[in-house]
Amino acid sequence: MNKQNTKESGCISITAPSNIAIVKYWGKKEIQLPVNPSISFTLKNALTKTQVFYKHNTSQNKVSFQFLFNETPNKVFEKKLITFFDRIEHMVPWIKHYHFDIHSTNTFPHSSGIASSASSYAALALFIKELHKIVTGTIMYDKDCSNIARIGSGSASRSIYGGWNTWGKSESYPESNDNYAININNTIHPNFNNIIDSILIVSNTSKKVSSTVGHQLMENHPYKEGRIHQANENTAKLAETLSQGDWNTFIEICELEALSLHGLMMSSTPSYTLLEPNSLAIIQKIREFREETGLQLGFTIDAGPNIHVLYPSLNKIEIQEFINSQLKPLCHKQTVIHDEIGEGPQIM
Ligand code: DP6
């Protein structure tokens, strides 16, 4: 943080990472509360960099801002930010007397299967936490910062911490809560400390159906209750697996969650598919390669066609050879983004 920062004006820069969920958040209640618990790990290289110039203005009674993504105004995000600031004002009432010039960029391409809303809102929540310290002289709790990020985007609640995190009340984690995510690194076996995520870009076109609409379609989904039950069971199983270091069960849960998510999309009304023929071809090849070699690798998929291959860094050489020779040719322009578990956001 810049030493000249005062209550009156200053500049704060944050880099916040995206995350990838193993147990998926899918479906909401009330304002951005999850219908089921989720578990994710934070990435290292997929980052949003946000720089905010702030200025105090006593004569204004509503937060004002300008938002630039890659130095270009972005109307869609700007509209979302108006709602976001309205919704968090009661938590940080001082915010209404401020003007923000927000400059944001991502280190990863658009529509790459990496959730940019997670990293963007985590960055903004951390900026608010930093400014809160300057304005009020008190330090905001992580759970309050996660709560602010969650109001922007559900998955962002998990991106304010590094390593492994859970969001949503579950029996497996007594401290867990629907309002904010908690860090669970102290429950994780070392086998899951060095996990790699190679993201295979099957298509880079924008999603046909956004996650926001996908969440809404869960409201009257015929499998809604079954899904909530399944996600709770998978959370319990994954919590145990992560603490025991069992990669085989981890892979089972991972793939079941990913394909269940897409199954829910296909059985929504209206029904839709985000997977592409090459997504399925890649899944087949991963499963065959695992059968043949006994190596520990599995996949997960977010709300899009791109495949995240997950494996321990111990098997990096063999698995990246397989990815390069067999999976890369099935990717759009042979694009693969290698990422790994990361330590969380940074305040510059
Ligand atoms: C499939 O967090 O993007 O990635 O709360 O509407 O912003 P909003 O949705 P978002 O949904 C993420 C869904 C998911 C699974 C997950 O990250 O848990």
mmCIF file of C-alpha atoms and ligand atoms in Angstrom:
data_model
loop_
_atom_site.group_PDB
_atom_site.id
_atom_site.type_symbol
_atom_site.label_atom_id
_atom_site.label_comp_id
_atom_site.label_asym_id
_atom_site.label_seq_id
_atom_site.Cartn_x
_atom_site.Cartn_y
_atom_site.Cartn_z
ATOM 1 C CA MET A 1 0.000 0.000 0.000
ATOM 2 C CA ASN A 2 1.156 3.485 -0.864
ATOM 3 C CA LYS A 3 2.463 5.345 2.226
ATOM 4 C CA GLN A 4 0.693 8.543 1.182
ATOM 5 C CA ASN A 5 -2.724 6.916 1.365
ATOM 6 C CA THR A 6 -5.038 8.882 3.632
ATOM 7 C CA LYS A 7 -8.779 8.936 4.306
ATOM 8 C CA GLU A 8 -9.013 11.715 1.734
ATOM 9 C CA SER A 9 -7.396 10.042 -1.252
ATOM 10 C CA GLY A 10 -4.998 7.374 -2.383
ATOM 11 C CA CYS A 11 -4.470 4.305 -4.513
ATOM 12 C CA ILE A 12 -4.659 0.625 -3.561
ATOM 13 C CA SER A 13 -3.668 -2.293 -5.817
ATOM 14 C CA ILE A 14 -4.767 -5.872 -5.257
ATOM 15 C CA THR A 15 -4.138 -9.097 -7.160
ATOM 16 C CA ALA A 16 -6.657 -11.813 -6.446
ATOM 17 C CA PRO A 17 -6.747 -15.329 -7.896
ATOM 18 C CA SER A 18 -9.596 -17.353 -9.334
ATOM 19 C CA ASN A 19 -10.451 -20.758 -7.883
ATOM 20 C CA ILE A 20 -11.718 -24.100 -9.113
ATOM 21 C CA ALA A 21 -14.468 -25.936 -7.248
ATOM 22 C CA ILE A 22 -14.394 -29.690 -6.695
ATOM 23 C CA VAL A 23 -17.814 -29.811 -5.012
ATOM 24 C CA LYS A 24 -19.796 -27.313 -7.071
ATOM 25 C CA TYR A 25 -22.004 -24.463 -5.912
ATOM 26 C CA TRP A 26 -25.054 -24.734 -8.177
ATOM 27 C CA GLY A 27 -28.296 -23.013 -7.177
ATOM 28 C CA LYS A 28 -29.005 -20.051 -4.900
ATOM 29 C CA LYS A 29 -31.515 -18.887 -2.340
ATOM 30 C CA GLU A 30 -32.279 -15.316 -1.233
ATOM 31 C CA ILE A 31 -29.470 -12.919 -2.185
ATOM 32 C CA GLN A 32 -26.544 -14.980 -3.372
ATOM 33 C CA LEU A 33 -26.731 -17.667 -0.660
ATOM 34 C CA PRO A 34 -25.838 -21.186 -1.795
ATOM 35 C CA VAL A 35 -28.336 -24.073 -1.694
ATOM 36 C CA ASN A 36 -25.428 -26.433 -1.022
ATOM 37 C CA PRO A 37 -21.883 -26.365 0.356
ATOM 38 C CA SER A 38 -18.914 -26.228 -2.021
ATOM 39 C CA ILE A 39 -15.166 -26.891 -1.754
ATOM 40 C CA SER A 40 -12.479 -25.366 -3.980
ATOM 41 C CA PHE A 41 -8.807 -24.597 -4.205
ATOM 42 C CA THR A 42 -7.393 -21.243 -5.162
ATOM 43 C CA LEU A 43 -5.296 -20.947 -8.320
ATOM 44 C CA LYS A 44 -1.889 -19.316 -8.598
ATOM 45 C CA ASN A 45 -1.538 -17.788 -12.054
ATOM 46 C CA ALA A 46 -5.128 -16.944 -13.012
ATOM 47 C CA LEU A 47 -5.342 -13.507 -11.448
ATOM 48 C CA THR A 48 -7.346 -10.301 -11.575
ATOM 49 C CA LYS A 49 -5.238 -7.202 -10.985
ATOM 50 C CA THR A 50 -7.284 -4.307 -9.689
ATOM 51 C CA GLN A 51 -6.007 -0.823 -8.999
ATOM 52 C CA VAL A 52 -8.381 1.639 -7.363
ATOM 53 C CA PHE A 53 -7.827 5.381 -7.021
ATOM 54 C CA TYR A 54 -10.162 6.577 -4.262
ATOM 55 C CA LYS A 55 -11.268 10.037 -3.208
ATOM 56 C CA HIS A 56 -13.343 11.146 -0.243
ATOM 57 C CA ASN A 57 -16.257 13.442 -1.064
ATOM 58 C CA THR A 58 -18.441 14.528 1.897
ATOM 59 C CA SER A 59 -21.036 16.124 -0.348
ATOM 60 C CA GLN A 60 -21.973 12.814 -1.989
ATOM 61 C CA ASN A 61 -24.334 10.320 -0.369
ATOM 62 C CA LYS A 62 -23.939 7.396 -2.711
ATOM 63 C CA VAL A 63 -20.797 5.659 -3.868
ATOM 64 C CA SER A 64 -19.736 6.808 -7.331
ATOM 65 C CA PHE A 65 -17.239 5.062 -9.578
ATOM 66 C CA GLN A 66 -15.764 4.575 -12.994
ATOM 67 C CA PHE A 67 -14.881 1.030 -14.049
ATOM 68 C CA LEU A 68 -12.323 0.250 -16.738
ATOM 69 C CA PHE A 69 -11.486 -3.291 -17.819
ATOM 70 C CA ASN A 70 -8.254 -3.334 -19.866
ATOM 71 C CA GLU A 71 -8.549 0.488 -19.783
ATOM 72 C CA THR A 72 -11.919 0.282 -21.598
ATOM 73 C CA PRO A 73 -15.319 1.054 -20.010
ATOM 74 C CA ASN A 74 -17.362 -2.100 -19.497
ATOM 75 C CA LYS A 75 -21.092 -1.318 -19.262
ATOM 76 C CA VAL A 76 -22.158 -4.828 -18.262
ATOM 77 C CA PHE A 77 -19.797 -5.012 -15.308
ATOM 78 C CA GLU A 78 -20.572 -1.414 -14.397
ATOM 79 C CA LYS A 79 -24.278 -2.280 -14.034
ATOM 80 C CA LYS A 80 -23.431 -5.263 -11.838
ATOM 81 C CA LEU A 81 -21.192 -3.069 -9.702
ATOM 82 C CA ILE A 82 -24.034 -0.606 -9.024
ATOM 83 C CA THR A 83 -26.053 -3.484 -7.505
ATOM 84 C CA PHE A 84 -22.985 -4.772 -5.654
ATOM 85 C CA PHE A 85 -22.228 -1.419 -3.995
ATOM 86 C CA ASP A 86 -25.939 -0.981 -3.094
ATOM 87 C CA ARG A 87 -26.001 -4.400 -1.452
ATOM 88 C CA ILE A 88 -22.857 -3.927 0.647
ATOM 89 C CA GLU A 89 -23.477 -0.327 1.730
ATOM 90 C CA HIS A 90 -25.029 -1.357 5.061
ATOM 91 C CA MET A 91 -21.852 -3.301 5.938
ATOM 92 C CA VAL A 92 -19.459 -0.435 5.152
ATOM 93 C CA PRO A 93 -21.594 2.726 5.436
ATOM 94 C CA TRP A 94 -18.569 5.025 4.931
ATOM 95 C CA ILE A 95 -18.427 3.865 1.317
ATOM 96 C CA LYS A 96 -21.195 6.266 0.233
ATOM 97 C CA HIS A 97 -18.868 9.244 0.650
ATOM 98 C CA TYR A 98 -16.276 7.874 -1.788
ATOM 99 C CA HIS A 99 -15.522 7.996 -5.488
ATOM 100 C CA PHE A 100 -13.540 5.112 -7.021
ATOM 101 C CA ASP A 101 -11.632 4.913 -10.317
ATOM 102 C CA ILE A 102 -11.300 1.178 -10.827
ATOM 103 C CA HIS A 103 -8.809 -0.284 -13.335
ATOM 104 C CA SER A 104 -8.951 -4.034 -13.777
ATOM 105 C CA THR A 105 -7.122 -6.601 -15.925
ATOM 106 C CA ASN A 106 -6.921 -10.393 -15.947
ATOM 107 C CA THR A 107 -3.841 -12.529 -16.511
ATOM 108 C CA PHE A 108 -5.981 -15.148 -18.279
ATOM 109 C CA PRO A 109 -8.063 -14.955 -21.483
ATOM 110 C CA HIS A 110 -11.811 -14.342 -21.480
ATOM 111 C CA SER A 111 -14.042 -17.464 -21.697
ATOM 112 C CA SER A 112 -11.155 -19.751 -20.830
ATOM 113 C CA GLY A 113 -12.998 -21.805 -18.243
ATOM 114 C CA ILE A 114 -11.542 -19.708 -15.454
ATOM 115 C CA ALA A 115 -14.087 -17.836 -13.340
ATOM 116 C CA SER A 116 -13.201 -14.157 -13.701
ATOM 117 C CA SER A 117 -16.087 -13.078 -11.456
ATOM 118 C CA ALA A 118 -14.445 -14.989 -8.583
ATOM 119 C CA SER A 119 -11.121 -13.168 -8.905
ATOM 120 C CA SER A 120 -12.681 -9.760 -9.732
ATOM 121 C CA TYR A 121 -15.013 -9.616 -6.745
ATOM 122 C CA ALA A 122 -12.370 -11.063 -4.426
ATOM 123 C CA ALA A 123 -10.057 -8.213 -5.519
ATOM 124 C CA LEU A 124 -12.778 -5.628 -4.904
ATOM 125 C CA ALA A 125 -13.667 -7.075 -1.492
ATOM 126 C CA LEU A 126 -9.996 -6.940 -0.487
ATOM 127 C CA PHE A 127 -9.742 -3.356 -1.694
ATOM 128 C CA ILE A 128 -12.743 -2.511 0.519
ATOM 129 C CA LYS A 129 -11.065 -4.290 3.440
ATOM 130 C CA GLU A 130 -7.910 -2.195 2.940
ATOM 131 C CA LEU A 131 -9.781 1.081 2.662
ATOM 132 C CA HIS A 132 -11.914 0.121 5.685
ATOM 133 C CA LYS A 133 -8.693 -0.013 7.713
ATOM 134 C CA ILE A 134 -7.675 3.470 6.541
ATOM 135 C CA VAL A 135 -11.124 5.012 7.049
ATOM 136 C CA THR A 136 -12.156 3.396 10.348
ATOM 137 C CA GLY A 137 -8.821 2.387 11.865
ATOM 138 C CA THR A 138 -10.167 -1.138 12.444
ATOM 139 C CA ILE A 139 -9.312 -4.369 10.697
ATOM 140 C CA MET A 140 -12.119 -6.150 8.903
ATOM 141 C CA TYR A 141 -12.437 -9.863 9.713
ATOM 142 C CA ASP A 142 -11.733 -12.261 6.830
ATOM 143 C CA LYS A 143 -15.260 -13.639 7.153
ATOM 144 C CA ASP A 144 -16.685 -10.145 6.564
ATOM 145 C CA CYS A 145 -14.415 -9.658 3.560
ATOM 146 C CA SER A 146 -15.507 -13.052 2.197
ATOM 147 C CA ASN A 147 -19.128 -12.061 2.807
ATOM 148 C CA ILE A 148 -18.634 -8.896 0.720
ATOM 149 C CA ALA A 149 -16.994 -10.917 -2.079
ATOM 150 C CA ARG A 150 -19.872 -13.440 -1.917
ATOM 151 C CA ILE A 151 -22.434 -10.681 -2.466
ATOM 152 C CA GLY A 152 -20.609 -9.850 -5.732
ATOM 153 C CA SER A 153 -20.273 -13.450 -6.896
ATOM 154 C CA GLY A 154 -20.790 -16.628 -4.886
ATOM 155 C CA SER A 155 -17.557 -18.313 -5.945
ATOM 156 C CA ALA A 156 -15.590 -15.121 -5.092
ATOM 157 C CA SER A 157 -16.221 -15.797 -1.383
ATOM 158 C CA ARG A 158 -13.668 -18.645 -1.651
ATOM 159 C CA SER A 159 -11.043 -16.595 -3.535
ATOM 160 C CA ILE A 160 -10.034 -14.280 -0.705
ATOM 161 C CA TYR A 161 -7.897 -17.067 0.793
ATOM 162 C CA GLY A 162 -5.140 -19.274 -0.611
ATOM 163 C CA GLY A 163 -5.172 -23.081 -0.685
ATOM 164 C CA TRP A 164 -8.346 -25.025 0.126
ATOM 165 C CA ASN A 165 -11.640 -23.378 1.088
ATOM 166 C CA THR A 166 -15.260 -24.215 1.732
ATOM 167 C CA TRP A 167 -18.366 -22.058 1.440
ATOM 168 C CA GLY A 168 -21.839 -23.010 2.665
ATOM 169 C CA LYS A 169 -22.968 -24.684 5.873
ATOM 170 C CA SER A 170 -21.983 -28.338 6.121
ATOM 171 C CA GLU A 171 -21.638 -30.869 8.912
ATOM 172 C CA SER A 172 -18.066 -31.611 7.877
ATOM 173 C CA TYR A 173 -16.785 -28.173 8.826
ATOM 174 C CA PRO A 174 -18.335 -26.875 12.091
ATOM 175 C CA GLU A 175 -17.272 -23.272 11.365
ATOM 176 C CA SER A 176 -18.745 -23.259 7.854
ATOM 177 C CA ASN A 177 -21.432 -20.759 6.936
ATOM 178 C CA ASP A 178 -23.692 -19.786 4.024
ATOM 179 C CA ASN A 179 -22.657 -16.129 4.254
ATOM 180 C CA TYR A 180 -18.928 -16.564 3.844
ATOM 181 C CA ALA A 181 -16.196 -19.047 3.013
ATOM 182 C CA ILE A 182 -13.625 -20.387 5.463
ATOM 183 C CA ASN A 183 -10.124 -21.641 4.895
ATOM 184 C CA ILE A 184 -9.611 -25.373 5.537
ATOM 185 C CA ASN A 185 -5.856 -25.706 4.920
ATOM 186 C CA ASN A 186 -5.323 -27.096 8.411
ATOM 187 C CA THR A 187 -7.456 -30.147 7.501
ATOM 188 C CA ILE A 188 -5.640 -30.972 4.250
ATOM 189 C CA HIS A 189 -3.238 -33.917 3.820
ATOM 190 C CA PRO A 190 0.119 -32.941 2.218
ATOM 191 C CA ASN A 191 -0.806 -35.095 -0.823
ATOM 192 C CA PHE A 192 -3.121 -32.259 -1.867
ATOM 193 C CA ASN A 193 -0.733 -29.394 -1.242
ATOM 194 C CA ASN A 194 0.883 -29.490 -4.676
ATOM 195 C CA ILE A 195 -2.034 -30.020 -7.000
ATOM 196 C CA ILE A 196 -1.728 -28.938 -10.648
ATOM 197 C CA ASP A 197 -4.636 -27.766 -12.809
ATOM 198 C CA SER A 198 -3.968 -27.887 -16.566
ATOM 199 C CA ILE A 199 -6.852 -26.140 -18.280
ATOM 200 C CA LEU A 200 -7.635 -27.470 -21.744
ATOM 201 C CA ILE A 201 -9.326 -24.797 -23.843
ATOM 202 C CA VAL A 202 -11.820 -26.693 -25.990
ATOM 203 C CA SER A 203 -13.588 -23.517 -27.066
ATOM 204 C CA ASN A 204 -13.031 -19.849 -26.325
ATOM 205 C CA THR A 205 -16.457 -18.597 -27.355
ATOM 206 C CA SER A 206 -18.721 -17.011 -24.720
ATOM 207 C CA LYS A 207 -21.080 -19.321 -22.866
ATOM 208 C CA LYS A 208 -24.482 -19.885 -24.491
ATOM 209 C CA VAL A 209 -26.104 -19.817 -21.040
ATOM 210 C CA SER A 210 -24.516 -17.819 -18.201
ATOM 211 C CA SER A 211 -23.937 -19.236 -14.720
ATOM 212 C CA THR A 212 -26.437 -16.695 -13.390
ATOM 213 C CA VAL A 213 -29.157 -18.249 -15.570
ATOM 214 C CA GLY A 214 -27.892 -21.752 -14.717
ATOM 215 C CA HIS A 215 -28.299 -21.042 -10.991
ATOM 216 C CA GLN A 216 -31.853 -19.750 -11.639
ATOM 217 C CA LEU A 217 -32.787 -22.895 -13.536
ATOM 218 C CA MET A 218 -32.061 -24.906 -10.378
ATOM 219 C CA GLU A 219 -34.993 -23.221 -8.601
ATOM 220 C CA ASN A 220 -37.646 -25.449 -10.198
ATOM 221 C CA HIS A 221 -35.336 -28.240 -11.254
ATOM 222 C CA PRO A 222 -36.875 -31.725 -10.930
ATOM 223 C CA TYR A 223 -33.618 -33.022 -9.380
ATOM 224 C CA LYS A 224 -33.124 -30.075 -7.008
ATOM 225 C CA GLU A 225 -33.583 -32.001 -3.750
ATOM 226 C CA GLY A 226 -31.500 -34.906 -5.032
ATOM 227 C CA ARG A 227 -28.734 -32.508 -6.024
ATOM 228 C CA ILE A 228 -28.665 -30.831 -2.604
ATOM 229 C CA HIS A 229 -28.448 -34.253 -0.971
ATOM 230 C CA GLN A 230 -25.671 -35.342 -3.357
ATOM 231 C CA ALA A 231 -23.623 -32.163 -2.805
ATOM 232 C CA ASN A 232 -23.825 -32.596 0.972
ATOM 233 C CA GLU A 233 -22.754 -36.233 0.686
ATOM 234 C CA ASN A 234 -19.896 -35.335 -1.647
ATOM 235 C CA THR A 235 -18.794 -32.564 0.723
ATOM 236 C CA ALA A 236 -18.614 -35.040 3.591
ATOM 237 C CA LYS A 237 -16.752 -37.595 1.445
ATOM 238 C CA LEU A 238 -14.362 -34.992 0.043
ATOM 239 C CA ALA A 239 -13.634 -33.555 3.492
ATOM 240 C CA GLU A 240 -12.565 -37.014 4.632
ATOM 241 C CA THR A 241 -10.614 -37.731 1.451
ATOM 242 C CA LEU A 242 -8.743 -34.421 1.613
ATOM 243 C CA SER A 243 -7.720 -35.085 5.192
ATOM 244 C CA GLN A 244 -6.617 -38.660 4.433
ATOM 245 C CA GLY A 245 -4.719 -37.844 1.237
ATOM 246 C CA ASP A 246 -6.587 -40.402 -0.877
ATOM 247 C CA TRP A 247 -6.204 -39.394 -4.549
ATOM 248 C CA ASN A 248 -8.336 -42.238 -5.964
ATOM 249 C CA THR A 249 -11.453 -41.212 -4.052
ATOM 250 C CA PHE A 250 -10.642 -37.565 -4.769
ATOM 251 C CA ILE A 251 -10.747 -38.283 -8.519
ATOM 252 C CA GLU A 252 -14.042 -40.178 -8.178
ATOM 253 C CA ILE A 253 -15.726 -37.253 -6.395
ATOM 254 C CA CYS A 254 -14.207 -34.693 -8.739
ATOM 255 C CA GLU A 255 -15.473 -36.317 -11.908
ATOM 256 C CA LEU A 256 -18.864 -37.176 -10.438
ATOM 257 C CA GLU A 257 -19.385 -33.543 -9.387
ATOM 258 C CA ALA A 258 -18.309 -32.196 -12.794
ATOM 259 C CA LEU A 259 -20.552 -34.526 -14.778
ATOM 260 C CA SER A 260 -23.467 -34.069 -12.343
ATOM 261 C CA LEU A 261 -23.223 -30.292 -12.880
ATOM 262 C CA HIS A 262 -23.486 -30.786 -16.639
ATOM 263 C CA GLY A 263 -26.217 -33.407 -16.155
ATOM 264 C CA LEU A 264 -28.219 -30.778 -14.267
ATOM 265 C CA MET A 265 -27.807 -28.360 -17.176
ATOM 266 C CA MET A 266 -28.958 -30.987 -19.668
ATOM 267 C CA SER A 267 -32.024 -31.820 -17.544
ATOM 268 C CA SER A 268 -33.060 -28.194 -16.857
ATOM 269 C CA THR A 269 -36.107 -26.626 -18.515
ATOM 270 C CA PRO A 270 -35.084 -25.278 -20.953
ATOM 271 C CA SER A 271 -32.381 -27.878 -21.383
ATOM 272 C CA TYR A 272 -28.912 -26.868 -22.559
ATOM 273 C CA THR A 273 -25.464 -28.339 -23.095
ATOM 274 C CA LEU A 274 -22.159 -26.541 -22.654
ATOM 275 C CA LEU A 275 -19.946 -29.552 -23.349
ATOM 276 C CA GLU A 276 -18.547 -29.873 -26.874
ATOM 277 C CA PRO A 277 -17.716 -33.111 -28.733
ATOM 278 C CA ASN A 278 -14.025 -32.558 -27.908
ATOM 279 C CA SER A 279 -14.830 -32.123 -24.191
ATOM 280 C CA LEU A 280 -16.192 -35.689 -24.238
ATOM 281 C CA ALA A 281 -13.295 -36.979 -26.348
ATOM 282 C CA ILE A 282 -10.852 -35.541 -23.784
ATOM 283 C CA ILE A 283 -12.758 -37.101 -20.855
ATOM 284 C CA GLN A 284 -12.575 -40.511 -22.580
ATOM 285 C CA LYS A 285 -8.849 -40.168 -23.194
ATOM 286 C CA ILE A 286 -8.141 -39.144 -19.592
ATOM 287 C CA ARG A 287 -10.041 -42.178 -18.295
ATOM 288 C CA GLU A 288 -8.304 -44.552 -20.729
ATOM 289 C CA PHE A 289 -4.856 -43.168 -19.888
ATOM 290 C CA ARG A 290 -5.589 -43.566 -16.165
ATOM 291 C CA GLU A 291 -6.696 -47.192 -16.696
ATOM 292 C CA GLU A 292 -3.569 -47.990 -18.715
ATOM 293 C CA THR A 293 -0.979 -46.286 -16.521
ATOM 294 C CA GLY A 294 -2.517 -46.271 -13.035
ATOM 295 C CA LEU A 295 -1.383 -42.653 -12.742
ATOM 296 C CA GLN A 296 -3.404 -40.323 -10.553
ATOM 297 C CA LEU A 297 -5.125 -37.761 -12.717
ATOM 298 C CA GLY A 298 -8.739 -36.705 -13.007
ATOM 299 C CA PHE A 299 -10.817 -33.913 -14.408
ATOM 300 C CA THR A 300 -13.247 -31.297 -13.305
ATOM 301 C CA ILE A 301 -15.322 -28.926 -15.429
ATOM 302 C CA ASP A 302 -16.867 -25.572 -14.624
ATOM 303 C CA ALA A 303 -19.877 -24.087 -16.373
ATOM 304 C CA GLY A 304 -18.320 -24.317 -19.848
ATOM 305 C CA PRO A 305 -16.773 -26.785 -22.311
ATOM 306 C CA ASN A 306 -13.176 -26.559 -21.063
ATOM 307 C CA ILE A 307 -11.600 -29.397 -19.095
ATOM 308 C CA HIS A 308 -9.462 -28.922 -15.985
ATOM 309 C CA VAL A 309 -7.013 -31.828 -15.603
ATOM 310 C CA LEU A 310 -5.996 -32.228 -11.963
ATOM 311 C CA TYR A 311 -2.965 -34.204 -10.766
ATOM 312 C CA PRO A 312 -0.257 -34.166 -8.091
ATOM 313 C CA SER A 313 2.952 -32.366 -9.114
ATOM 314 C CA LEU A 314 4.746 -35.663 -8.456
ATOM 315 C CA ASN A 315 3.370 -36.993 -11.786
ATOM 316 C CA LYS A 316 3.918 -33.767 -13.708
ATOM 317 C CA ILE A 317 6.353 -35.049 -16.353
ATOM 318 C CA GLU A 318 4.373 -38.112 -17.473
ATOM 319 C CA ILE A 319 1.017 -36.343 -17.376
ATOM 320 C CA GLN A 320 2.150 -33.238 -19.245
ATOM 321 C CA GLU A 321 3.663 -35.495 -21.916
ATOM 322 C CA PHE A 322 0.259 -37.168 -22.268
ATOM 323 C CA ILE A 323 -1.509 -33.792 -22.379
ATOM 324 C CA ASN A 324 0.865 -32.481 -25.049
ATOM 325 C CA SER A 325 0.699 -35.518 -27.289
ATOM 326 C CA GLN A 326 -2.944 -36.615 -26.909
ATOM 327 C CA LEU A 327 -5.091 -33.821 -25.536
ATOM 328 C CA LYS A 328 -3.582 -30.647 -26.964
ATOM 329 C CA PRO A 329 -4.595 -31.541 -30.540
ATOM 330 C CA LEU A 330 -8.236 -31.588 -29.342
ATOM 331 C CA CYS A 331 -7.991 -28.047 -27.967
ATOM 332 C CA HIS A 332 -8.880 -24.780 -29.660
ATOM 333 C CA LYS A 333 -5.615 -23.550 -31.242
ATOM 334 C CA GLN A 334 -3.878 -26.220 -29.102
ATOM 335 C CA THR A 335 -4.331 -23.987 -26.049
ATOM 336 C CA VAL A 336 -3.537 -25.370 -22.596
ATOM 337 C CA ILE A 337 -3.109 -23.119 -19.545
ATOM 338 C CA HIS A 338 -1.064 -24.693 -16.759
ATOM 339 C CA ASP A 339 -1.972 -23.492 -13.295
ATOM 340 C CA GLU A 340 -1.617 -24.841 -9.774
ATOM 341 C CA ILE A 341 -2.771 -24.311 -6.226
ATOM 342 C CA GLY A 342 -1.824 -20.820 -5.029
ATOM 343 C CA GLU A 343 -1.291 -18.889 -1.843
ATOM 344 C CA GLY A 344 -4.060 -16.344 -2.303
ATOM 345 C CA PRO A 345 -4.424 -12.622 -2.916
ATOM 346 C CA GLN A 346 -1.766 -9.978 -2.525
ATOM 347 C CA ILE A 347 -2.006 -6.344 -1.598
ATOM 348 C CA MET A 348 0.612 -4.373 -3.475
HETATM 349 C C1 DP6 B 1 -20.032 -23.855 -11.746
HETATM 350 O O1 DP6 B 1 -20.013 -17.839 -8.569
HETATM 351 O O2 DP6 B 1 -20.026 -17.609 -11.087
HETATM 352 O O3 DP6 B 1 -18.299 -22.330 -11.128
HETATM 353 O O4 DP6 B 1 -22.823 -16.260 -7.701
HETATM 354 O O5 DP6 B 1 -23.994 -15.886 -9.867
HETATM 355 O O6 DP6 B 1 -21.672 -15.036 -9.569
HETATM 356 P P1 DP6 B 1 -22.684 -16.100 -9.203
HETATM 357 O O7 DP6 B 1 -22.169 -17.477 -9.797
HETATM 358 P P2 DP6 B 1 -20.712 -18.059 -9.845
HETATM 359 O O8 DP6 B 1 -21.057 -19.626 -10.010
HETATM 360 C C2 DP6 B 1 -20.036 -20.554 -10.037
HETATM 361 C C3 DP6 B 1 -20.551 -21.878 -10.398
HETATM 362 C C4 DP6 B 1 -19.504 -22.924 -10.666
HETATM 363 C C5 DP6 B 1 -19.223 -23.775 -9.435
HETATM 364 C C6 DP6 B 1 -18.407 -23.167 -8.319
HETATM 365 O O9 DP6 B 1 -17.508 -22.353 -8.566
HETATM 366 O O10 DP6 B 1 -18.645 -23.590 -7.173
#
